[in-house]
Coordinates of C-alpha atoms in Angstrom, one line a residue:
M76 CA -147.9 118.5 -25.1
D77 CA -147.9 121.0 -22.2
I78 CA -146.9 119.2 -19.0
R79 CA -149.1 121.5 -17.0
H80 CA -152.1 120.5 -19.1
L81 CA -151.3 116.9 -18.6
Q82 CA -150.9 117.4 -14.8
Y83 CA -154.3 119.1 -14.6
F84 CA -156.0 116.4 -16.6
V85 CA -154.5 113.6 -14.5
E86 CA -155.7 115.3 -11.3
V87 CA -159.3 115.7 -12.7
A88 CA -159.3 112.0 -13.9
K89 CA -158.0 110.8 -10.5
H90 CA -160.8 112.6 -8.6
R91 CA -163.4 112.4 -11.3
S92 CA -164.1 116.0 -10.4
F93 CA -163.0 119.5 -11.7
S94 CA -163.7 121.1 -8.4
K95 CA -161.7 118.6 -6.3
A96 CA -158.8 118.8 -8.8
A97 CA -158.9 122.6 -8.6
E98 CA -158.8 122.4 -4.9
K99 CA -155.9 120.0 -4.9
L100 CA -153.9 122.1 -7.3
F101 CA -154.8 125.5 -5.7
V102 CA -156.2 126.9 -8.9
S103 CA -159.7 128.1 -10.0
Q104 CA -162.2 125.6 -11.5
P105 CA -162.5 127.7 -14.8
T106 CA -158.7 127.6 -15.1
I107 CA -158.5 123.8 -14.8
S108 CA -161.5 123.3 -17.1
K109 CA -159.8 125.5 -19.8
M110 CA -156.5 123.5 -19.4
V111 CA -158.3 120.2 -19.9
K112 CA -160.2 121.5 -22.9
N113 CA -156.9 122.7 -24.4
L114 CA -155.4 119.2 -24.0
E115 CA -158.5 117.7 -25.7
E116 CA -158.1 120.0 -28.6
E117 CA -154.4 119.2 -28.8
V118 CA -154.9 115.4 -28.9
G119 CA -158.0 115.8 -31.2
T120 CA -160.5 113.9 -29.2
D121 CA -162.6 114.0 -26.0
L122 CA -161.0 112.7 -22.9
L123 CA -163.9 113.0 -20.5
L124 CA -167.6 112.2 -20.7
R125 CA -169.5 115.0 -19.1
S126 CA -173.0 113.7 -18.2
T127 CA -176.0 115.7 -17.0
K128 CA -175.6 114.0 -13.6
R129 CA -172.3 115.9 -13.2
K130 CA -170.3 112.7 -12.9
L131 CA -167.2 112.5 -15.0
E132 CA -166.1 109.4 -16.8
L133 CA -163.0 108.7 -19.0
T134 CA -163.3 108.0 -22.6
D135 CA -161.1 105.2 -24.1
A136 CA -158.7 107.9 -25.2
G137 CA -158.9 109.5 -21.7
Q138 CA -158.0 106.2 -20.1
V139 CA -154.8 106.0 -22.2
V140 CA -153.8 109.6 -21.5
F141 CA -154.5 109.1 -17.8
R142 CA -152.5 105.9 -17.5
Q143 CA -149.5 107.2 -19.6
G144 CA -149.8 110.7 -18.0
Q145 CA -149.3 109.3 -14.5
A146 CA -146.2 107.5 -15.7
I147 CA -144.8 110.6 -17.3
L148 CA -145.5 112.8 -14.3
Q149 CA -144.0 110.2 -12.0
S150 CA -140.9 110.1 -14.2
L151 CA -140.6 113.9 -14.1
Q152 CA -140.9 113.9 -10.3
S153 CA -138.2 111.3 -10.1
I154 CA -135.9 113.5 -12.2
A155 CA -136.6 116.4 -9.9
N156 CA -136.0 114.3 -6.8
E157 CA -132.7 113.0 -8.1
L158 CA -131.5 116.6 -9.1
D159 CA -132.6 117.8 -5.7
A160 CA -130.6 115.1 -4.0
I161 CA -127.5 115.9 -6.1
K162 CA -127.7 119.6 -5.5
N163 CA -128.8 119.8 -1.9
R164 CA -128.0 116.4 -0.4
K165 CA -129.5 117.2 3.0
T166 CA -132.8 118.8 2.1
G167 CA -136.1 117.5 0.8
T168 CA -139.4 116.1 1.8
I169 CA -140.4 112.6 2.9
R170 CA -144.1 111.5 2.6
L171 CA -144.3 108.9 5.3
G172 CA -147.4 106.7 5.9
I173 CA -147.8 105.4 9.5
P174 CA -150.7 103.4 11.0
P175 CA -152.0 105.3 14.0
M176 CA -151.1 102.7 16.6
T177 CA -147.4 102.7 15.6
G178 CA -146.8 106.5 15.6
A179 CA -146.5 107.3 19.3
R180 CA -144.9 104.0 20.3
F181 CA -142.2 103.6 17.6
F182 CA -141.8 106.8 15.6
S183 CA -142.1 109.8 17.8
K184 CA -138.5 109.4 19.1
V185 CA -137.3 108.3 15.6
I186 CA -138.8 111.4 13.9
S187 CA -137.6 113.8 16.6
G188 CA -134.0 112.4 16.5
F189 CA -134.0 112.4 12.6
H190 CA -135.1 116.1 12.6
Q191 CA -132.3 117.0 14.9
K192 CA -129.8 115.3 12.7
Y193 CA -131.3 116.6 9.4
P194 CA -133.2 119.9 10.2
G195 CA -133.5 120.6 6.5
I196 CA -135.6 117.5 5.7
H197 CA -139.3 117.9 6.1
I198 CA -141.4 114.8 7.0
K199 CA -145.0 114.9 6.0
I200 CA -146.8 112.2 8.0
I201 CA -150.0 110.5 6.7
E202 CA -151.8 108.4 9.2
D203 CA -154.1 105.6 7.9
G204 CA -154.6 101.9 8.1
S205 CA -151.9 99.6 6.7
K206 CA -154.1 98.4 3.7
S207 CA -154.9 102.0 2.8
L208 CA -151.2 103.0 3.0
E209 CA -150.3 100.1 0.8
K210 CA -152.5 101.4 -2.0
E211 CA -151.1 105.0 -1.6
L212 CA -147.5 103.7 -1.7
Q213 CA -148.2 101.7 -4.8
Q214 CA -149.8 104.7 -6.5
G215 CA -146.8 106.9 -5.7
E216 CA -148.6 109.1 -3.2
L217 CA -146.1 108.1 -0.5
D218 CA -142.3 107.7 -0.4
L219 CA -142.2 105.3 2.5
A220 CA -144.9 103.5 4.5
V221 CA -145.0 101.3 7.6
L222 CA -147.0 98.3 6.5
A223 CA -148.3 95.2 8.3
L224 CA -146.9 92.0 6.9
P225 CA -147.6 90.1 4.8
V226 CA -148.3 92.6 2.1
S227 CA -150.4 91.4 -0.8
L228 CA -148.2 92.6 -3.7
D229 CA -144.7 91.9 -4.9
A230 CA -144.2 95.6 -5.6
F231 CA -142.3 96.6 -2.5
D232 CA -139.0 96.3 -0.8
C233 CA -139.3 96.0 3.0
I234 CA -137.2 96.1 6.2
A235 CA -138.9 94.4 9.1
I236 CA -138.9 96.7 12.2
V237 CA -141.4 95.2 14.6
N238 CA -142.2 91.6 15.5
D239 CA -145.1 91.2 17.9
D240 CA -148.3 89.2 18.6
L241 CA -151.8 90.2 19.4
Q242 CA -153.1 90.0 23.0
L243 CA -156.7 89.9 24.3
L244 CA -157.8 93.1 26.1
V245 CA -160.7 92.8 28.6
H246 CA -162.2 94.7 31.5
P247 CA -160.8 93.7 34.9
S248 CA -164.3 92.3 35.8
H249 CA -164.3 90.0 32.8
P250 CA -164.0 86.2 33.6
F251 CA -160.9 86.0 31.4
S252 CA -159.1 88.7 33.3
A253 CA -157.6 86.1 35.7
H254 CA -156.5 83.7 33.0
E255 CA -152.9 83.3 32.1
T256 CA -153.7 82.6 28.4
V257 CA -156.8 82.3 26.2
T258 CA -157.5 80.6 22.9
L259 CA -159.2 82.2 20.0
S260 CA -162.1 79.7 20.2
D261 CA -162.7 80.9 23.8
L262 CA -163.9 84.2 22.3
R263 CA -166.8 82.9 20.2
C264 CA -169.4 84.4 22.5
E265 CA -167.7 87.7 23.0
S266 CA -168.4 91.2 21.5
F267 CA -165.5 92.5 19.5
I268 CA -164.2 96.0 19.0
L269 CA -162.2 96.2 15.8
F270 CA -160.2 98.6 13.7
R271 CA -162.2 100.0 10.8
E272 CA -161.9 99.0 7.2
G273 CA -158.5 99.9 5.7
F274 CA -156.6 98.5 8.6
H275 CA -154.7 95.2 8.5
L276 CA -156.3 93.9 11.6
H277 CA -159.8 94.6 10.3
E278 CA -159.3 91.7 7.9
V279 CA -157.0 89.5 9.9
I280 CA -159.0 89.1 13.1
P281 CA -162.3 88.0 11.5
A282 CA -160.4 85.7 9.2
E283 CA -158.6 84.0 12.1
C284 CA -162.0 83.7 14.0
R285 CA -163.5 81.9 11.0
K286 CA -160.6 79.5 10.9
A287 CA -161.3 78.9 14.6
G288 CA -164.9 78.0 13.7
F289 CA -167.0 81.1 14.4
E290 CA -168.0 84.4 13.0
P291 CA -167.1 87.3 15.4
T292 CA -169.8 89.6 16.7
V293 CA -168.5 93.1 16.0
I294 CA -170.2 95.9 17.9
C295 CA -167.8 98.8 17.2
E296 CA -165.1 99.9 14.8
S297 CA -162.5 102.6 15.2
S298 CA -159.3 103.9 13.7
Q299 CA -157.7 104.7 17.0
W300 CA -156.2 102.1 19.4
D301 CA -156.6 104.4 22.4
F302 CA -160.4 104.8 21.7
I303 CA -160.6 101.0 21.4
S304 CA -158.8 100.5 24.7
E305 CA -161.1 103.1 26.4
M306 CA -164.2 101.2 25.2
V307 CA -162.8 98.0 26.7
A308 CA -162.1 99.9 29.9
E309 CA -165.8 100.9 29.9
N310 CA -166.7 97.2 29.7
F311 CA -168.3 97.7 26.2
G312 CA -166.5 94.7 24.7
I313 CA -163.2 93.0 24.1
A314 CA -160.4 93.8 21.7
L315 CA -157.3 92.2 20.2
L316 CA -154.3 94.6 20.2
P317 CA -150.6 94.2 19.7
G318 CA -148.7 93.3 22.9
T319 CA -146.5 96.4 22.4
I320 CA -149.6 98.6 22.7
C321 CA -151.2 96.6 25.6
R322 CA -148.1 97.2 27.7
L323 CA -148.7 100.9 27.4
L324 CA -152.2 100.7 29.0
D325 CA -153.3 101.1 32.6
Q326 CA -153.5 97.6 34.0
D327 CA -155.9 98.8 36.7
R328 CA -158.5 99.7 34.0
V329 CA -157.9 96.9 31.5
R330 CA -156.3 93.4 31.5
A331 CA -154.1 92.1 28.7
I332 CA -153.9 88.3 28.3
P333 CA -151.7 86.4 25.8
L334 CA -153.6 84.8 23.0
I335 CA -152.7 81.2 22.0
E336 CA -154.0 78.5 19.6
P337 CA -153.4 80.3 17.4
S338 CA -151.2 83.3 18.2
I339 CA -151.8 86.1 15.7
P340 CA -148.7 87.9 14.5
W341 CA -148.4 91.6 14.1
H342 CA -145.3 92.2 12.1
L343 CA -144.4 95.6 10.6
A344 CA -142.0 96.7 8.0
I345 CA -140.9 100.1 6.6
S346 CA -141.6 99.7 2.9
W347 CA -141.0 101.5 -0.4
Q348 CA -141.8 100.8 -4.1
K349 CA -139.6 98.2 -5.7
D350 CA -137.2 99.4 -8.4
Q351 CA -138.2 103.1 -7.9
Y352 CA -135.8 105.9 -7.1
L353 CA -135.4 106.6 -3.4
S354 CA -134.5 110.2 -2.5
Y355 CA -131.4 110.9 -0.4
A356 CA -133.8 112.0 2.4
S357 CA -135.8 108.7 2.2
Q358 CA -132.6 106.6 2.2
E359 CA -131.3 108.5 5.2
F360 CA -134.6 108.0 7.1
I361 CA -134.5 104.3 6.4
A362 CA -131.0 104.0 7.7
Y363 CA -131.7 106.2 10.8
T364 CA -134.9 104.2 11.6
C365 CA -133.0 100.9 11.4
E366 CA -130.2 102.3 13.6
S367 CA -132.7 103.7 16.2
L368 CA -134.8 100.5 16.4
Q369 CA -131.7 98.3 16.2
V370 CA -132.8 96.2 13.2
P371 CA -130.8 94.9 10.2
R372 CA -130.7 97.2 7.2
Q373 CA -130.9 94.4 4.6
P374 CA -134.1 94.9 2.6
R375 CA -136.3 91.9 1.7
S376 CA -138.8 91.6 -1.1
A377 CA -142.4 91.8 -0.1
K378 CA -142.9 88.2 -1.1
R379 CA -140.1 87.0 1.2
A380 CA -141.2 89.3 4.0
G381 CA -144.7 88.0 3.8
A382 CA -143.7 84.4 3.7
A383 CA -141.8 84.9 7.0
V384 CA -145.0 85.5 8.9
D385 CA -147.4 83.2 7.1

């Protein structure tokens, strides 16, 4: 079985589209169609159902080839990564997932310092919400990711790097702006500005509100903490953001008040797939991050890390 045929088919199956797969692989659509057809002839059965609605579906055989093909390609990539580490030691690429609100605060200096120490290692940064990054890490599309704890699977090893709590962010004219603390139940009549779907806090904040006895009124969602804080500064609504982020904001334009009863933790960990090969570059980045942020380097399983913040 030609590995290139398998790679092309897996990409088509992943995107359910010849055109998107061709774009991803930088080849023409006729080329990728021919490769998939060759693979179908080789295995002796159809792998894709091509409907008149132009939507591709996998046959039973296609599902088997897709599942096993992903495993084969990932194994080949692991071989290449190990050989690269052995031959070059200080070169490579790290696919690093970072939630937007952590990048500037925690990782700009880390990445800059790491690059000075290892100029031959390229870091490809993917910014997305923690929940989305968790899926990408599990699927092998990332080497490392910064995830909000607790994670939902026992598929990762983690090193905790940030321990923080959420704070209430309000406009200076808001009645709560003079309070030393607020409880979550105090916010039942407020209008919330949340992170969008795919972010850890998109799920956590409404869940905590329901535990406090009310359904939050959400008037806006965003993927950027600076946009959320600007909306609060315009007196559009309130927000709950990590204290670390709140301390970066202009206190003349917004007020940050500690949240109690309950406090809502915001704990982050640098994470990677459990029992998977970690490239030399990734191992060095983990070590450098722990050194820079002055945290212990002992990894914990996702289950243990999650239990620590429950």
